[in-house]
Short mmCIF file of C-alpha atoms in Angstrom, two decimals:
data_model
loop_
_atom_site.label_atom_id
_atom_site.label_comp_id
_atom_site.label_asym_id
_atom_site.label_seq_id
_atom_site.Cartn_x
_atom_site.Cartn_y
_atom_site.Cartn_z
CA MET A 1 -6.89 -19.89 13.50
CA ILE A 2 -4.29 -17.73 12.47
CA ILE A 3 -5.17 -14.20 10.92
CA ASN A 4 -2.72 -13.00 8.41
CA ILE A 5 -3.10 -9.44 7.53
CA VAL A 6 -0.99 -7.93 4.62
CA CYS A 7 -1.11 -4.16 4.48
CA GLY A 8 0.48 -1.73 1.88
CA GLY A 9 3.73 -0.61 3.47
CA ILE A 10 7.07 -2.33 2.64
CA LEU A 11 5.66 -5.80 1.26
CA PRO A 12 6.99 -8.95 2.46
CA SER A 13 9.06 -11.57 0.71
CA SER A 14 7.12 -14.73 -0.10
CA GLU A 15 9.74 -16.34 1.82
CA LEU A 16 8.86 -14.49 5.21
CA PHE A 17 5.23 -15.07 4.38
CA ASP A 18 5.43 -18.77 3.95
CA LYS A 19 7.30 -18.90 7.18
CA HIS A 20 4.70 -17.59 9.13
CA ARG A 21 1.32 -17.87 7.59
CA SER A 22 0.58 -21.47 8.80
CA ASN A 23 -2.29 -21.89 6.32
CA GLY A 24 -4.04 -19.20 8.00
CA LEU A 25 -6.92 -16.91 6.72
CA ASN A 26 -5.49 -13.99 4.48
CA ILE A 27 -6.74 -10.47 4.67
CA GLY A 28 -5.42 -8.10 2.24
CA VAL A 29 -5.42 -4.20 2.95
CA ASP A 30 -5.30 -2.19 -0.29
CA ALA A 31 -2.19 -2.94 -2.18
CA GLY A 32 -1.90 -5.92 0.36
CA ALA A 33 -4.60 -7.59 -1.61
CA LYS A 34 -3.00 -7.36 -4.90
CA TRP A 35 0.45 -8.51 -3.52
CA LEU A 36 -1.40 -11.84 -1.94
CA PHE A 37 -3.09 -12.41 -5.49
CA GLU A 38 0.11 -11.74 -7.47
CA ASN A 39 2.08 -14.10 -5.35
CA GLY A 40 -0.39 -17.06 -5.56
CA TYR A 41 -2.11 -16.66 -2.15
CA GLN A 42 -5.88 -16.95 -1.68
CA VAL A 43 -7.26 -13.51 -0.77
CA ASP A 44 -10.07 -14.37 1.72
CA ILE A 45 -11.01 -10.93 2.54
CA ALA A 46 -9.74 -7.75 0.52
CA ILE A 47 -10.53 -4.40 2.50
CA GLY A 48 -9.81 -0.77 1.91
CA ASP A 49 -10.63 2.40 -0.12
CA PHE A 50 -8.28 1.06 -2.95
CA ASP A 51 -7.04 4.41 -3.66
CA SER A 52 -3.59 2.98 -4.20
CA VAL A 53 -4.65 -0.29 -6.19
CA ASP A 54 -7.22 -1.05 -8.66
CA LYS A 55 -9.68 -3.56 -7.53
CA LYS A 56 -9.62 -5.11 -11.00
CA SER A 57 -5.92 -6.19 -10.35
CA PHE A 58 -6.73 -8.94 -7.59
CA GLU A 59 -9.55 -11.62 -7.05
CA ALA A 60 -10.99 -12.08 -3.56
CA LYS A 61 -13.33 -14.26 -1.82
CA GLU A 62 -14.83 -11.03 -0.48
CA THR A 63 -14.32 -7.32 -0.88
CA ILE A 64 -15.01 -4.72 1.60
CA THR A 65 -14.81 -1.27 0.14
CA SER A 66 -14.25 1.53 2.54
CA SER A 67 -14.87 5.47 2.66
CA PRO A 68 -11.57 7.34 1.70
CA ILE A 69 -13.24 9.64 4.46
CA LYS A 70 -13.20 8.01 7.64
CA ASP A 71 -11.51 8.18 11.08
CA ASP A 72 -9.69 4.81 10.85
CA THR A 73 -7.05 3.55 8.51
CA ASP A 74 -7.69 0.54 6.50
CA SER A 75 -5.29 -1.35 8.71
CA GLN A 76 -7.33 -0.61 11.85
CA LEU A 77 -10.64 -1.59 9.76
CA ALA A 78 -8.95 -4.83 8.85
CA LEU A 79 -8.27 -5.68 12.31
CA VAL A 80 -11.62 -4.64 13.46
CA THR A 81 -13.18 -6.98 10.70
CA ALA A 82 -10.83 -9.75 11.82
CA ILE A 83 -12.02 -9.56 15.46
CA GLU A 84 -15.64 -9.34 14.48
CA ARG A 85 -15.49 -12.28 12.07
CA PHE A 86 -12.95 -14.61 14.01
CA PRO A 87 -13.17 -13.54 17.78
CA ASN A 88 -11.50 -17.17 18.71
CA ALA A 89 -8.26 -16.44 16.38
CA THR A 90 -5.19 -17.26 18.41
CA LYS A 91 -2.78 -15.03 16.57
CA PHE A 92 -3.14 -11.81 14.38
CA GLN A 93 0.02 -11.42 12.04
CA ILE A 94 0.28 -8.15 10.31
CA PHE A 95 2.76 -7.80 7.37
CA GLY A 96 3.49 -4.72 5.37
CA ALA A 97 2.64 -2.64 8.39
CA LEU A 98 5.98 -0.85 8.29
CA GLY A 99 7.78 1.48 6.14
CA LYS A 100 6.49 4.20 3.51
CA ARG A 101 4.17 6.23 5.13
CA ILE A 102 5.16 7.08 8.73
CA ASP A 103 1.77 8.19 9.93
CA HIS A 104 0.54 4.64 9.07
CA GLU A 105 3.49 3.05 10.51
CA LEU A 106 2.77 4.77 13.87
CA VAL A 107 -1.00 3.67 13.79
CA ASN A 108 0.14 0.22 13.21
CA LEU A 109 2.62 0.21 15.98
CA ASN A 110 0.23 1.40 18.46
CA LEU A 111 -2.74 -0.91 17.36
CA ALA A 112 -2.41 -2.94 20.62
CA ALA A 113 -2.56 0.23 22.48
CA GLU A 114 -6.10 0.75 21.48
CA PRO A 115 -8.92 0.00 23.91
CA ARG A 116 -10.89 -1.81 21.35
CA PHE A 117 -7.91 -4.12 20.77
CA THR A 118 -7.16 -4.77 24.54
CA SER A 119 -8.64 -8.23 24.55
CA ILE A 120 -6.11 -9.39 21.63
CA LYS A 121 -3.18 -7.08 22.36
CA GLU A 122 -0.82 -10.29 23.32
CA LYS A 123 -2.24 -11.88 20.09
CA ILE A 124 -0.74 -9.10 17.66
CA LYS A 125 2.37 -9.51 16.04
CA ILE A 126 4.02 -7.47 13.28
CA LEU A 127 6.61 -8.91 11.19
CA ASP A 128 9.03 -7.87 8.46
CA GLU A 129 12.38 -8.78 6.97
CA ASP A 130 14.24 -7.47 9.82
CA ASN A 131 11.86 -7.30 12.82
CA GLU A 132 9.39 -9.22 14.91
CA ILE A 133 7.13 -7.08 17.09
CA SER A 134 4.81 -8.38 19.86
CA TYR A 135 3.18 -6.90 22.96
CA LEU A 136 2.98 -7.99 26.46
CA GLY A 137 0.63 -6.71 29.29
CA ALA A 138 0.76 -7.20 33.16
CA GLY A 139 2.17 -10.40 34.15
CA THR A 140 5.49 -12.43 34.05
CA HIS A 141 6.47 -13.52 30.59
CA VAL A 142 9.16 -15.80 29.31
CA ILE A 143 10.69 -14.67 25.91
CA GLU A 144 12.57 -17.64 24.13
CA HIS A 145 15.67 -17.12 22.23
CA ASN A 146 15.33 -17.08 18.59
CA GLU A 147 18.60 -17.39 16.58
CA ASN A 148 17.15 -15.36 13.65
CA PHE A 149 17.59 -12.13 15.93
CA ASP A 150 20.61 -10.77 17.22
CA TYR A 151 19.10 -7.91 19.36
CA ILE A 152 15.82 -7.27 21.39
CA GLY A 153 14.36 -4.23 22.59
CA PHE A 154 11.60 -2.94 24.84
CA SER A 155 9.31 -0.03 24.33
CA ILE A 156 6.88 1.32 26.80
CA VAL A 157 3.42 1.77 24.91
CA LYS A 158 1.48 2.53 27.97
CA ASN A 159 3.07 3.60 31.47
CA VAL A 160 4.46 0.84 33.23
CA LYS A 161 4.98 -0.28 37.01
CA ASN A 162 7.42 -2.66 38.27
CA PHE A 163 8.97 -3.62 34.95
CA ALA A 164 11.87 -5.71 35.33
CA ILE A 165 14.12 -7.67 32.93
CA GLU A 166 15.98 -10.80 33.89
CA SER A 167 18.67 -13.29 32.37
CA ALA A 168 19.28 -10.73 29.57
CA ARG A 169 22.69 -9.14 28.81
CA TYR A 170 21.43 -6.07 30.44
CA THR A 171 18.94 -6.46 33.43
CA LEU A 172 16.80 -4.22 34.89
CA GLU A 173 15.32 -3.87 38.47
CA ALA A 174 11.68 -3.50 39.05
CA SER A 175 10.99 0.08 38.10
CA ASN A 176 8.06 2.33 36.88
CA PHE A 177 8.37 4.45 33.58
CA GLU A 178 5.97 6.63 31.85
CA ALA A 179 5.55 6.10 28.04
CA PRO A 180 7.13 6.93 25.66
CA ARG A 181 10.29 5.27 26.55
CA THR A 182 12.67 2.69 24.80
CA PHE A 183 15.24 0.30 25.92
CA GLY A 184 17.22 -0.83 22.89
CA SER A 185 20.03 -3.18 21.83
CA ASN A 186 19.37 -5.58 24.47
CA GLU A 187 20.77 -9.40 24.05
CA PHE A 188 19.93 -12.84 24.79
CA ILE A 189 22.65 -14.74 26.87
CA GLY A 190 23.40 -17.76 24.73
CA ALA A 191 20.22 -19.76 24.21
CA GLU A 192 18.80 -18.92 27.69
CA PRO A 193 15.15 -17.04 27.78
CA ILE A 194 14.65 -13.63 28.97
CA ARG A 195 12.28 -13.14 31.73
CA VAL A 196 10.09 -9.89 31.73
CA SER A 197 7.49 -8.84 34.31
CA LEU A 198 5.19 -5.78 35.00
CA ALA A 199 2.52 -5.40 37.19
CA GLN A 200 0.82 -2.70 35.07
CA GLY A 201 0.97 -1.33 31.48
CA LEU A 202 1.79 -2.29 28.07
CA LEU A 203 4.98 -3.24 26.68
CA MET A 204 6.22 -3.53 22.77
CA VAL A 205 8.86 -6.43 22.40
CA ILE A 206 11.08 -5.89 19.35
CA LYS A 207 13.29 -8.63 18.07
CA THR A 208 15.62 -7.39 15.48
CA LYS A 209 18.56 -8.70 13.29
#
């Protein structure tokens, strides 16, 4: 099962959502619930304190109202709920995670680094019109070429050991780096996949147009 979480940042186009949603279960976070409803998608779960949208503006199969006074953002609560309800989900896709409030954007970009989300870190994907963000833990990984993206970047979320990049425009010999550090504007060589390896740590992979 794929879980689609729509947050209240810069909301996606229907074209982007349709391309990735794969008839998964939809969770609307605050204004994301209204966006799902207004664009004709089923709102399986709506969650949030609904300070930015009236709950009467959408219909949901289930609505979870959070307190406006809390330690977590609504997007964090949505991911916690998704894991508790659907522990065997194969992917957690987050739309509307970027833009508008920078503090919320930073929370969303660092979800995979939170200890409570360690078990699903490589299942988290953040998508908008220009970017596709995923996360890699220790191991050797093959990143397939995607003709929709011109560039690829790597950002260190947790300190890495023996981080190496092969078969890319700009390669990197196995090295250790402390977070934060970002390697941007790399490229695929034709349709050849890029190989990335790290012995320890957490890496953010950013495909961008």
